[in-house]
mmCIF file with all atom_site columns, C-alpha atoms in Angstrom:
data_model
loop_
_atom_site.group_PDB
_atom_site.id
_atom_site.type_symbol
_atom_site.label_atom_id
_atom_site.label_alt_id
_atom_site.label_comp_id
_atom_site.label_asym_id
_atom_site.label_entity_id
_atom_site.label_seq_id
_atom_site.pdbx_PDB_ins_code
_atom_site.Cartn_x
_atom_site.Cartn_y
_atom_site.Cartn_z
_atom_site.occupancy
_atom_site.B_iso_or_equiv
_atom_site.pdbx_formal_charge
_atom_site.auth_seq_id
_atom_site.auth_comp_id
_atom_site.auth_asym_id
_atom_site.auth_atom_id
_atom_site.pdbx_PDB_model_num
ATOM 1  C CA . MET A 1 1  ? 205.034 158.201 144.906 1.00 92.00 ? 1061 MET A CA 1
ATOM 2  C CA . ALA A 1 2  ? 202.888 161.082 146.186 1.00 93.00 ? 1062 ALA A CA 1
ATOM 3  C CA . ARG A 1 3  ? 205.813 162.414 148.222 1.00 94.00 ? 1063 ARG A CA 1
ATOM 4  C CA . GLN A 1 4  ? 208.055 162.478 145.114 1.00 95.00 ? 1064 GLN A CA 1
ATOM 5  C CA . ILE A 1 5  ? 205.388 164.164 142.995 1.00 95.00 ? 1065 ILE A CA 1
ATOM 6  C CA . GLY A 1 6  ? 204.856 166.749 145.743 1.00 95.00 ? 1066 GLY A CA 1
ATOM 7  C CA . ALA A 1 7  ? 208.596 167.455 145.851 1.00 95.00 ? 1067 ALA A CA 1
ATOM 8  C CA . ALA A 1 8  ? 208.660 167.901 142.070 1.00 96.00 ? 1068 ALA A CA 1
ATOM 9  C CA . VAL A 1 9  ? 205.671 170.272 142.176 1.00 95.00 ? 1069 VAL A CA 1
ATOM 10 C CA . LYS A 1 10 ? 207.425 172.335 144.845 1.00 95.00 ? 1070 LYS A CA 1
ATOM 11 C CA . LYS A 1 11 ? 210.758 172.321 142.984 1.00 97.00 ? 1071 LYS A CA 1
ATOM 12 C CA . LEU A 1 12 ? 209.060 173.483 139.781 1.00 97.00 ? 1072 LEU A CA 1
ATOM 13 C CA . GLY A 1 13 ? 207.273 176.260 141.657 1.00 96.00 ? 1073 GLY A CA 1
ATOM 14 C CA . ILE A 1 14 ? 203.820 175.110 140.548 1.00 95.00 ? 1074 ILE A CA 1
ATOM 15 C CA . PRO A 1 15 ? 201.219 176.957 142.616 1.00 95.00 ? 1075 PRO A CA 1
ATOM 16 C CA . VAL A 1 16 ? 198.793 174.743 144.520 1.00 94.00 ? 1076 VAL A CA 1
ATOM 17 C CA . GLY A 1 17 ? 195.445 176.056 145.687 1.00 94.00 ? 1077 GLY A CA 1
ATOM 18 C CA . GLN A 1 18 ? 193.065 174.544 148.207 1.00 94.00 ? 1078 GLN A CA 1
ATOM 19 C CA . ILE A 1 19 ? 193.172 170.738 148.349 1.00 94.00 ? 1079 ILE A CA 1
ATOM 20 C CA . TYR A 1 20 ? 189.811 168.941 148.481 1.00 94.00 ? 1080 TYR A CA 1
ATOM 21 C CA . THR A 1 21 ? 189.654 165.200 149.200 1.00 93.00 ? 1081 THR A CA 1
ATOM 22 C CA . SER A 1 22 ? 187.224 162.538 150.296 1.00 92.00 ? 1082 SER A CA 1
ATOM 23 C CA . ARG A 1 23 ? 187.080 161.781 154.019 1.00 91.00 ? 1083 ARG A CA 1
ATOM 24 C CA . LEU A 1 24 ? 189.132 158.613 153.561 1.00 91.00 ? 1084 LEU A CA 1
ATOM 25 C CA . ASN A 1 25 ? 192.416 158.866 155.438 1.00 92.00 ? 1085 ASN A CA 1
ATOM 26 C CA . ARG A 1 26 ? 194.374 157.656 152.412 1.00 92.00 ? 1086 ARG A CA 1
ATOM 27 C CA . ALA A 1 27 ? 192.945 160.492 150.307 1.00 93.00 ? 1087 ALA A CA 1
ATOM 28 C CA . ILE A 1 28 ? 193.691 163.120 152.963 1.00 94.00 ? 1088 ILE A CA 1
ATOM 29 C CA . GLU A 1 29 ? 197.257 161.877 153.386 1.00 95.00 ? 1089 GLU A CA 1
ATOM 30 C CA . THR A 1 30 ? 197.829 161.780 149.615 1.00 95.00 ? 1090 THR A CA 1
ATOM 31 C CA . GLY A 1 31 ? 196.536 165.339 149.312 1.00 95.00 ? 1091 GLY A CA 1
ATOM 32 C CA . LYS A 1 32 ? 198.963 166.480 152.014 1.00 95.00 ? 1092 LYS A CA 1
ATOM 33 C CA . LEU A 1 33 ? 201.911 164.680 150.416 1.00 95.00 ? 1093 LEU A CA 1
ATOM 34 C CA . LEU A 1 34 ? 201.165 166.059 146.952 1.00 94.00 ? 1094 LEU A CA 1
ATOM 35 C CA . SER A 1 35 ? 200.642 169.638 148.020 1.00 94.00 ? 1095 SER A CA 1
ATOM 36 C CA . GLY A 1 36 ? 202.489 170.155 151.285 1.00 93.00 ? 1096 GLY A CA 1
ATOM 37 C CA . LYS A 1 37 ? 199.248 171.658 152.628 1.00 93.00 ? 1097 LYS A CA 1
ATOM 38 C CA . ASP A 1 38 ? 196.388 170.463 154.773 1.00 94.00 ? 1098 ASP A CA 1
ATOM 39 C CA . ALA A 1 39 ? 193.638 168.834 152.758 1.00 94.00 ? 1099 ALA A CA 1
ATOM 40 C CA . ARG A 1 40 ? 189.992 169.765 153.215 1.00 94.00 ? 1100 ARG A CA 1
ATOM 41 C CA . PRO A 1 41 ? 187.788 166.657 153.393 1.00 94.00 ? 1101 PRO A CA 1
ATOM 42 C CA . VAL A 1 42 ? 184.460 167.090 151.601 1.00 92.00 ? 1102 VAL A CA 1
ATOM 43 C CA . ASP A 1 43 ? 181.476 164.803 152.170 1.00 89.00 ? 1103 ASP A CA 1
ATOM 44 C CA . GLY A 1 44 ? 180.483 164.995 148.505 1.00 88.00 ? 1104 GLY A CA 1
ATOM 45 C CA . LEU A 1 45 ? 183.791 163.436 147.475 1.00 89.00 ? 1105 LEU A CA 1
ATOM 46 C CA . THR A 1 46 ? 183.351 160.529 149.882 1.00 85.00 ? 1106 THR A CA 1
ATOM 47 C CA . ASP A 1 47 ? 181.493 157.659 148.261 1.00 77.00 ? 1107 ASP A CA 1
ATOM 48 C CA . SER A 1 48 ? 178.756 156.143 150.395 1.00 68.00 ? 1108 SER A CA 1
ATOM 49 C CA . GLY A 1 49 ? 180.476 152.765 150.024 1.00 67.00 ? 1109 GLY A CA 1
ATOM 50 C CA . ALA A 1 50 ? 183.896 154.146 150.974 1.00 56.00 ? 1110 ALA A CA 1
ATOM 51 C CA . GLY A 1 51 ? 186.273 151.386 151.872 1.00 59.00 ? 1111 GLY A CA 1
ATOM 52 C CA . SER A 1 52 ? 184.298 148.565 150.307 1.00 62.00 ? 1112 SER A CA 1
ATOM 53 C CA . ALA A 1 53 ? 185.762 146.767 147.315 1.00 58.00 ? 1113 ALA A CA 1
ATOM 54 C CA . SER A 1 54 ? 182.669 147.406 145.199 1.00 57.00 ? 1114 SER A CA 1
ATOM 55 C CA . ALA A 1 55 ? 182.904 151.170 145.728 1.00 55.00 ? 1115 ALA A CA 1
ATOM 56 C CA . MET A 1 56 ? 186.561 151.426 144.743 1.00 56.00 ? 1116 MET A CA 1
ATOM 57 C CA . ALA A 1 57 ? 186.140 150.603 141.069 1.00 53.00 ? 1117 ALA A CA 1
ATOM 58 C CA . ASN A 1 58 ? 183.073 151.467 139.071 1.00 55.00 ? 1118 ASN A CA 1
ATOM 59 C CA . PRO A 1 59 ? 183.722 151.470 135.317 1.00 52.00 ? 1119 PRO A CA 1
ATOM 60 C CA . ALA A 1 60 ? 180.304 153.016 134.629 1.00 58.00 ? 1120 ALA A CA 1
ATOM 61 C CA . GLY A 1 61 ? 181.129 155.955 136.887 1.00 56.00 ? 1121 GLY A CA 1
ATOM 62 C CA . GLY A 1 62 ? 178.029 155.468 139.016 1.00 57.00 ? 1122 GLY A CA 1
ATOM 63 C CA . ASN A 1 63 ? 179.927 156.418 142.144 1.00 53.00 ? 1123 ASN A CA 1
ATOM 64 C CA . ALA A 1 64 ? 181.651 159.463 140.655 1.00 56.00 ? 1124 ALA A CA 1
ATOM 65 C CA . LYS A 1 65 ? 180.666 162.632 142.531 1.00 56.00 ? 1125 LYS A CA 1
ATOM 66 C CA . ALA A 1 66 ? 183.669 164.884 141.965 1.00 53.00 ? 1126 ALA A CA 1
ATOM 67 C CA . GLY A 1 67 ? 181.913 167.208 139.539 1.00 54.00 ? 1127 GLY A CA 1
ATOM 68 C CA . LEU A 1 68 ? 179.119 167.936 141.988 1.00 58.00 ? 1128 LEU A CA 1
ATOM 69 C CA . ALA A 1 69 ? 181.007 167.856 145.268 1.00 57.00 ? 1129 ALA A CA 1
ATOM 70 C CA . CYS A 1 70 ? 182.763 171.206 145.184 1.00 60.00 ? 1130 CYS A CA 1
ATOM 71 C CA . ALA A 1 71 ? 179.978 173.326 143.786 1.00 58.00 ? 1131 ALA A CA 1
ATOM 72 C CA . ASN A 1 72 ? 179.622 174.853 147.255 1.00 59.00 ? 1132 ASN A CA 1
ATOM 73 C CA . CYS A 1 73 ? 183.239 174.595 148.460 1.00 62.00 ? 1133 CYS A CA 1
#
């Protein structure tokens, strides 16, 4: 799916800036497929429980760091 979305973004000429992801390989690869660029892993986007089932879904948003992570990117 990410590859198809990336192709559509490219075909439409949508500009893509720097790509920031968590350090999880799946996030880095998705960022590359979506943008056609190298992704920049950022510690602040990587949840401390990365890879564990409990860290993957948190309805209360307790593990959401995206708003704070790129303040210094």
